[in-house]
């Protein structure tokens, strides 16, 4: 054990200086009570920073070229919006990575909105509501079920995410009933698939779903 | 265990009154995690510790729970996650729940002779966690020295049924208060300074003979907690700049409500009192500070005042309009409320009191120790088998307050042995 003359205090461990006054210690070292902690490494930090750097660089180049040749229109806005959309999706996926079901539900919501906006801003040809969304939604529903099954999740851990993704499956009813679509098959399949899944959920997990809703909404 | 819990409908618990604030106000520099340490006389055997943990957790089923986010409140839900011991590989009191992710709300670590239990405050308070650690050490020593403790095993001092342990005692003792307590307290002196990198905590444990320090307190006509609080206030004052002197130095002291209201709950059941001294007005001698601390203790530590404080806190939780506020907004409001409260506090001091284990086991145990992360300077104290330990956990690089505190004790003739987690080639300065 060490002794600090100035503080009049014994010091255990192997440190050579008094932790209080940083003065010299006299005595013999002992084993430390605490381990030396290795600095935690963040393996993805650098990759993300590199990607962000490349994004900014590419955007700067695009703006510069576009500014020099304005006769081709302000196409850099498309590049910027595209990169922003990609980063939005990556950001959500990364921030929710510890809870994959939450990630799926969030991605479903954000990607749907992005698709609608892109469709609308690029000529409103309706490809989002005719094809992409009615195909995307059942895929996400299957992804929820598959994740829950693969991770051996308990009902209480996946019921709410599944419920929300099933609820989303009924949105294609709006353009369908309003007759905005020129291609109805994907939407019809999406809605009927959601009905089947919902029936399975309510009939086989109804009580668990109810209990989960009670827990989540207790005041 | 498996048969009892329905696989699809797990049991769940609302957070108790004190716990409700922790998930909203926790952050990476204030993790709301505290650590209890038991240092044995010999190196810890990991396989036996794991076995002991498996046995212990059966007695404390709430420790199996995970925290989930509801639409109005956080809540605890029973889980099937295994509780695994780990060799200490993280800085003390690092966050257990930085976001809502699926993990148990405590961890059991070992390093050489030390067994550490780190607990997220939303799960339980110091008394509850200490009961868990004592049970764990008890089970471990039974396994480690089977021939020394033949049946019948020595009785554990802590005895409570499972439902007693799971009780939310705040709910049990809540009565609608007749009036509200007056609002916020004046701003107190705040410690400032460079913080340690990566939200690390500097731990300084001072071990001293209980008898000596008790004699010291008795000679001054005070209890041990009163003396420590007074010395702490003085140590804080000495580090103050002159222009800060107009602000009072205030330390907050958690009070175990189990001493006032019968409860065996293993969850949170505490309130806090504030003890302050205005060095701009008083003469700043130990006698004068001690007199003020004693007066403050006597005025605040009554069943009446504890009941008042508890009822005021619980009244907020029982107000229907407040309960209907969605959780994201509650998070923000609670953060602001927490910030307002912390402005009135300089530092914090918790006295856990005496830790007791079956007499036959004491010779295998070197010490018990406790400290907590609080985003500010925090001291915790406990005593075991004739030793008294005060541990400081500080987010700051400078340890001036600790230096003055321990020097004052050594000047009183107390023999202090210091242990720290600061690296040998000290980063300080």
PDB file of C-alpha atoms in Angstrom, chain A residues 1 3-4 6-22 31-40 98-99 102 153-160 164 204-205 207-208 211-219, chain B residues 7-10 12 14 35 43 68-75 77-80 88-92 101-102 111-114 198 203-205 323-324 371 399 402-403 406-407 410 415-421 424-425 428-429:
ATOM      1  CA  UNK A   1       0.000   0.000   0.000  1.00  0.00           C
ATOM      2  CA  UNK A   3       1.015   6.580   1.491  1.00  0.00           C
ATOM      3  CA  UNK A   4       0.683  10.243   0.541  1.00  0.00           C
ATOM      4  CA  UNK A   6       0.805  15.635   1.942  1.00  0.00           C
ATOM      5  CA  UNK A   7      -2.745  14.277   2.192  1.00  0.00           C
ATOM      6  CA  UNK A   8      -2.037  11.941   5.106  1.00  0.00           C
ATOM      7  CA  UNK A   9      -3.926   9.214   3.282  1.00  0.00           C
ATOM      8  CA  UNK A  10      -3.179   5.623   2.281  1.00  0.00           C
ATOM      9  CA  UNK A  11      -3.696   4.757  -1.379  1.00  0.00           C
ATOM     10  CA  UNK A  12      -4.282   1.226  -2.638  1.00  0.00           C
ATOM     11  CA  UNK A  13      -3.655   0.064  -6.206  1.00  0.00           C
ATOM     12  CA  UNK A  14      -0.666   0.490  -8.486  1.00  0.00           C
ATOM     13  CA  UNK A  15      -0.805   4.207  -9.331  1.00  0.00           C
ATOM     14  CA  UNK A  16       2.432   6.074  -8.703  1.00  0.00           C
ATOM     15  CA  UNK A  17       0.833   9.401  -7.904  1.00  0.00           C
ATOM     16  CA  UNK A  18      -1.709  10.450  -5.305  1.00  0.00           C
ATOM     17  CA  UNK A  19      -5.121  10.638  -7.006  1.00  0.00           C
ATOM     18  CA  UNK A  20      -6.016  13.664  -4.852  1.00  0.00           C
ATOM     19  CA  UNK A  21      -2.940  15.908  -5.041  1.00  0.00           C
ATOM     20  CA  UNK A  22      -0.878  14.123  -7.760  1.00  0.00           C
ATOM     21  CA  UNK A  31      -3.216  -4.936  -7.638  1.00  0.00           C
ATOM     22  CA  UNK A  32      -5.825  -2.504  -8.904  1.00  0.00           C
ATOM     23  CA  UNK A  33      -9.466  -2.789  -7.952  1.00  0.00           C
ATOM     24  CA  UNK A  34     -10.604  -1.595 -11.368  1.00  0.00           C
ATOM     25  CA  UNK A  35      -9.655  -2.895 -14.801  1.00  0.00           C
ATOM     26  CA  UNK A  36      -8.084  -0.660 -17.408  1.00  0.00           C
ATOM     27  CA  UNK A  37     -10.880   0.001 -19.873  1.00  0.00           C
ATOM     28  CA  UNK A  38     -10.063  -0.276 -23.555  1.00  0.00           C
ATOM     29  CA  UNK A  39     -11.458   2.519 -25.615  1.00  0.00           C
ATOM     30  CA  UNK A  40     -14.583   1.350 -27.379  1.00  0.00           C
ATOM     31  CA  UNK A  98     -31.437  -2.393 -32.492  1.00  0.00           C
ATOM     32  CA  UNK A  99     -35.114  -2.950 -33.033  1.00  0.00           C
ATOM     33  CA  UNK A 102     -39.458  -0.718 -35.549  1.00  0.00           C
ATOM     34  CA  UNK A 153     -39.762 -12.956 -30.843  1.00  0.00           C
ATOM     35  CA  UNK A 154     -42.586 -13.220 -28.383  1.00  0.00           C
ATOM     36  CA  UNK A 155     -46.032 -12.095 -29.444  1.00  0.00           C
ATOM     37  CA  UNK A 156     -45.807  -8.972 -27.307  1.00  0.00           C
ATOM     38  CA  UNK A 157     -42.646  -7.915 -29.141  1.00  0.00           C
ATOM     39  CA  UNK A 158     -44.025  -8.026 -32.681  1.00  0.00           C
ATOM     40  CA  UNK A 159     -47.795  -7.636 -32.410  1.00  0.00           C
ATOM     41  CA  UNK A 160     -47.850  -3.862 -32.556  1.00  0.00           C
ATOM     42  CA  UNK A 164     -49.387  -1.178 -37.910  1.00  0.00           C
ATOM     43  CA  UNK A 204     -55.093 -16.585 -33.486  1.00  0.00           C
ATOM     44  CA  UNK A 205     -53.485 -13.772 -31.469  1.00  0.00           C
ATOM     45  CA  UNK A 207     -56.218 -11.807 -26.874  1.00  0.00           C
ATOM     46  CA  UNK A 208     -52.465 -11.192 -26.944  1.00  0.00           C
ATOM     47  CA  UNK A 211     -53.286  -7.274 -23.889  1.00  0.00           C
ATOM     48  CA  UNK A 212     -50.458  -5.562 -25.777  1.00  0.00           C
ATOM     49  CA  UNK A 213     -52.693  -2.624 -26.662  1.00  0.00           C
ATOM     50  CA  UNK A 214     -53.776  -2.320 -23.012  1.00  0.00           C
ATOM     51  CA  UNK A 215     -50.124  -2.281 -21.896  1.00  0.00           C
ATOM     52  CA  UNK A 216     -49.071   0.239 -24.498  1.00  0.00           C
ATOM     53  CA  UNK A 217     -51.917   2.612 -23.808  1.00  0.00           C
ATOM     54  CA  UNK A 218     -52.144   2.405 -20.000  1.00  0.00           C
ATOM     55  CA  UNK A 219     -52.444   5.846 -18.475  1.00  0.00           C
TER      56      UNK A 219
ATOM     57  CA  UNK B   7     -45.621 -17.220 -23.406  1.00  0.00           C
ATOM     58  CA  UNK B   8     -47.943 -14.850 -25.181  1.00  0.00           C
ATOM     59  CA  UNK B   9     -49.230 -12.685 -22.367  1.00  0.00           C
ATOM     60  CA  UNK B  10     -46.254 -11.662 -20.219  1.00  0.00           C
ATOM     61  CA  UNK B  12     -46.043  -6.285 -16.718  1.00  0.00           C
ATOM     62  CA  UNK B  14     -46.149   0.210 -14.341  1.00  0.00           C
ATOM     63  CA  UNK B  35     -23.259   0.330  -8.720  1.00  0.00           C
ATOM     64  CA  UNK B  43     -10.801 -14.151  -6.521  1.00  0.00           C
ATOM     65  CA  UNK B  68     -40.873  -0.680 -22.963  1.00  0.00           C
ATOM     66  CA  UNK B  69     -42.288   2.526 -24.270  1.00  0.00           C
ATOM     67  CA  UNK B  70     -46.042   2.868 -24.090  1.00  0.00           C
ATOM     68  CA  UNK B  71     -48.027   5.722 -25.609  1.00  0.00           C
ATOM     69  CA  UNK B  72     -48.418   7.480 -22.254  1.00  0.00           C
ATOM     70  CA  UNK B  73     -45.830   5.910 -19.917  1.00  0.00           C
ATOM     71  CA  UNK B  74     -42.847   3.633 -19.926  1.00  0.00           C
ATOM     72  CA  UNK B  75     -43.496   0.282 -18.301  1.00  0.00           C
ATOM     73  CA  UNK B  77     -42.495  -6.138 -19.016  1.00  0.00           C
ATOM     74  CA  UNK B  78     -41.470  -9.621 -18.032  1.00  0.00           C
ATOM     75  CA  UNK B  79     -38.920 -11.099 -20.443  1.00  0.00           C
ATOM     76  CA  UNK B  80     -37.163 -14.365 -21.144  1.00  0.00           C
ATOM     77  CA  UNK B  88     -15.873  -5.919 -16.007  1.00  0.00           C
ATOM     78  CA  UNK B  89     -15.168  -4.396 -19.410  1.00  0.00           C
ATOM     79  CA  UNK B  90     -16.965  -1.069 -19.325  1.00  0.00           C
ATOM     80  CA  UNK B  91     -16.425   2.143 -17.366  1.00  0.00           C
ATOM     81  CA  UNK B  92     -18.355   2.334 -14.075  1.00  0.00           C
ATOM     82  CA  UNK B 101     -33.530  -1.508 -26.591  1.00  0.00           C
ATOM     83  CA  UNK B 102     -34.152  -4.949 -25.340  1.00  0.00           C
ATOM     84  CA  UNK B 111     -13.147  -8.335 -11.681  1.00  0.00           C
ATOM     85  CA  UNK B 112     -10.575 -10.126  -9.528  1.00  0.00           C
ATOM     86  CA  UNK B 113     -12.099 -10.109  -6.028  1.00  0.00           C
ATOM     87  CA  UNK B 114     -14.950  -7.791  -6.815  1.00  0.00           C
ATOM     88  CA  UNK B 198     -16.486   9.989 -23.146  1.00  0.00           C
ATOM     89  CA  UNK B 203     -14.388   7.045  -8.691  1.00  0.00           C
ATOM     90  CA  UNK B 204     -12.619   7.740  -5.398  1.00  0.00           C
ATOM     91  CA  UNK B 205     -13.426   5.368  -2.554  1.00  0.00           C
ATOM     92  CA  UNK B 323     -51.638  11.192 -17.400  1.00  0.00           C
ATOM     93  CA  UNK B 324     -53.269  11.721 -20.794  1.00  0.00           C
ATOM     94  CA  UNK B 371     -21.627   4.786  -5.927  1.00  0.00           C
ATOM     95  CA  UNK B 399     -11.058  16.346  -7.825  1.00  0.00           C
ATOM     96  CA  UNK B 402     -12.696  15.113  -2.883  1.00  0.00           C
ATOM     97  CA  UNK B 403      -9.167  16.173  -1.945  1.00  0.00           C
ATOM     98  CA  UNK B 406     -10.538  13.410   2.553  1.00  0.00           C
ATOM     99  CA  UNK B 407      -7.835  15.751   3.896  1.00  0.00           C
ATOM    100  CA  UNK B 410      -7.401  12.733   7.874  1.00  0.00           C
ATOM    101  CA  UNK B 415      -7.018   6.726   8.838  1.00  0.00           C
ATOM    102  CA  UNK B 416      -8.340   6.795   5.255  1.00  0.00           C
ATOM    103  CA  UNK B 417      -7.430   4.240   2.572  1.00  0.00           C
ATOM    104  CA  UNK B 418      -8.175   5.467  -0.933  1.00  0.00           C
ATOM    105  CA  UNK B 419      -9.013   3.349  -3.977  1.00  0.00           C
ATOM    106  CA  UNK B 420      -9.613   4.801  -7.409  1.00  0.00           C
ATOM    107  CA  UNK B 421     -10.401   3.825 -10.972  1.00  0.00           C
ATOM    108  CA  UNK B 424      -2.009   4.955 -12.890  1.00  0.00           C
ATOM    109  CA  UNK B 425      -0.428   7.596 -15.079  1.00  0.00           C
ATOM    110  CA  UNK B 428      -5.714  14.569 -14.217  1.00  0.00           C
ATOM    111  CA  UNK B 429      -4.215  17.975 -15.061  1.00  0.00           C
TER     112      UNK B 429
END
